[in-house]
Structures are given as structure tokens and as C-alpha cells.
Amino acid sequence: MLRFTNTRTLQQTSLMKSFLRLQSTVTIPKMQKGVIFYETGGPLHYKDIPVPKPKANEILINVKYSGVCHTDLHAWKGDWPLATKLPLVGGHEGSGEVVAMGENVKGWKIGDLAGIKWLNGSCMSCELCESGHESNCEHADLSGYTHDGSFQQYATADAVQAARIPKGTNMAEVAPILCAGITVYKALKEADMRAGQWVCISGAAGGLGSLAVQYAKAMGYRVIGIDGGPGKEELFKSLGGEIFVDFTKTKDIVAEIQEATRGGPQGVINVSVSEAAISLSTKYVRPTGTVVLVGLPAHSYVKSEVFSHVVKSINIKGSYVGNRADTREALDFFARGLIKSPIKIIGLSELPNVYKLMEEGKILGRYVVDTSK
Ligand code: 8ID
Ligand code: ZN
Ligand code: ZN
């Protein structure tokens, strides 16, 4: 069995014959390192696995970094009412370089920087795809869920949906933008607010939350955040958040938020993984305001008391990642320096430790894995 850590080492050896060449000058190995699991909730193996071959419509990306999203934990635990492929390589915030492409690919060249998103591909011909709701497509193919994702050194992505990353971008820092950034930016748009209004980010110090605080600021909103545990308030304030509510210490969260915002925030972005926190947001939101559901706690329902829901005329809506335009716009905020990625970089082999910390709610910002380690 071949054992190696990167392509350069391979190039220097006599194993050149075992290389696969795909219409480029880039040398692509047959095997690579990845994290794979064979059964839901089963062991996570860091091992040599085959490099996938791009289909006619796909690009092959040499993944350098990948963010670790809470969705990856849901996929491994299998707690959503949607089956994953098995065995599965997770990950859907991958940043890297195009090293090969299928014969029908247009608009990409070898060496371009590309991103692997949650929405790997969709049919592009149904009514939802036609109207820019590609993530809601019945045939959506999902990275790290129904399609092997970015927790490997080489991954495939539909050329139409893959994110375009400008040359010169910091590849580790851009990774979380590819799911968390796009998702919170889209959710803030869905909240339909005006500059100067209050938005509450529930789950403000996690991966999505820490980016939501910054996108909200960049879009001109005032930010109140809810989270709990050591270091969370400090992170929230360092990202430009104005008022922090610690849910582990505050007795009456509704009263505190309504008082601080003089009547409640006009918008709420729910990125916590807590059913109770989501239902609470229907109580403190301002009359005529919008509650956006983003976090996906398993087996959960949002409970909103009908009388006040009607009399306050509040809106509750779901928001699911974003389309290609949202992707381009979210990346543009990042490229302009308005969004800082609060990341910790570790080796891909250490992925199981991240899942453990995530389960315990102990993560500040985002962990990003380096696929070479
Ligand atoms: O398109 C989408 N809708 C989408 C895209 C990406 C991710 C949805 N998600 C979902 C994930 O599947 C997950 O369910 O969003 C959720 C959050 O993902 P994440 O930001 O990657 O998770 P995290 O880094 O673990 O952060 C969660 C934060 O919530 C806080 C935790 O302390 C943590 O900081 N939190 C919890 I758990 N309970 C809370 C509570 N009661 C709370 N914050 C406030 N109140
Ligand atoms: Zn995600
Ligand atoms: Zn479609």
C-alpha cells in the first residue's frame, strides 16, 4: 500500500508510474489521506483512500483546508430525517485548487482557486433551480452528506456550483465562509431589515454566529448576541457585537433583550442547536419582526403562542445556505476585509477531537483542518 503525506514527496520518489494524469500538467496521486466512516456514529478512520475521479460535469479540487461545521457532526451522528451516503467522507467548507476537470466543464482552468460548498450540485432545470432556489432542489447533491466532501485531500464538485475564490485569498480563513458565511449572510437578507435596526444572533459565539455578528455589522445593523460559557462574551465583543446575553446566567432572557433593544430586535437569526432557544426567540422578537430559523437541532419544533404571534404579527421563516449569487456576495464581503475568520487550524487527523468539543458546546468560532496533517 502506498503511504505518503503530500504530492511533493511522491514526485521525488520512483513511484511516478502509479500516478494518474488527468488532462493537465498537475500530478495527481491514486491514493490520498481522508477521514471516512463506514457506519453512522461509527469510528472515524484517518487513512489512505482512493482519489475520486471527476465526472464530465465536475472539477477535481486539491483541498488545502476545510472548516468543520456542526452539520458535519449531525451527518456523522445521523440525527436528521435524511439519510447520508455510506461510507462517507464529510466536510463542506473546503478551499483548494483545481487540478483536473471533466470534459464538459466550462469556465474553469487548472490552478484556479475553488471552494466546496454544502450544495455540491443541483438539477438546474426544475422551477426552484430556475428561480435561484437551487438549495431547495429535490435533486440537490450535498457535500459531506450525499457526496464525499472536503475531509480529504482531493474532492469533486459540480463545476456550476463550486465557489470561485479570488487569487491571493488566505485559503484557511476563507474556508468557513463557504458554508457558515454564505448561510448567515443569506439569513440576514431573509430577515428583511434596514440599517440601524437591531438583530439578535442566538448562538452568537459558534461557527455561524461569529460570522453572523460581523456580516450584520457590515450590513449596518446593531447586534445583540446570546450564547454561554467561557470566552464567548469576549469573542462576541471582539467581533463588534454590542450587547451580550449569557443564557447560562440570565434569569429572564426575554425581558433583558426587550429592555436592551427597547421593544425587541426587528430580526432574530437562530444559529444555536437548541429547540428551547428557538422557541424563545418568538417571544422577544419585536412586533412585525422576523425570526429566521437556521440551526437544525434534531427532532425539534418551533413553538410560537398563536395569540401573540397574530397580535404582534411576527414572521417565522427558514433559511437554507444560499445560491450562487449569495455565495459571490458573501465572498465579496470577506475579500473586502469586512469579515475576519475566527479560526483555529489543526490537522485533519484530529477531526474527532473537534466533534467532541462541538458536542460539548465548547468551540469558540470555527475549527479548520489542514488536509496535509
Ligand atoms: O443552511 C442552514 N440552515 C445551515 C447551514 C449550516 C449550519 C444550518 N446549519 C446548522 C448546523 O447544522 C447546526 O445545527 O446550524 C447549527 C449551528 O452550526 P454551527 O455554528 O456550526 O455550530 P456551533 O459552532 O456548534 O455553534 C452553536 C452555538 O450555539 C450555542 C453554542 O454555545 C454554540 O456557540 N448555543 C447552544 I448549543 N444552546 C444555546 C442556547 N440555548 C446556544 N446559544 C444560545 N442559547
Ligand atoms: Zn455547514
Ligand atoms: Zn432543481
PDB file of C-alpha atoms and ligand atoms in Angstrom, residues 69 71 92 179, ligand 2:
ATOM      1  CA  CYS A  69     -19.414  22.773  10.597  1.00  0.00           C
ATOM      2  CA  THR A  71     -23.693  19.924  10.194  1.00  0.00           C
ATOM      3  CA  HIS A  92     -18.373  21.011   3.074  1.00  0.00           C
ATOM      4  CA  CYS A 179     -20.898  27.319   4.451  1.00  0.00           C
TER       5      CYS A 179
HETATM    6 ZN    ZN B   2     -22.226  23.839   7.167  1.00  0.00          ZN
END
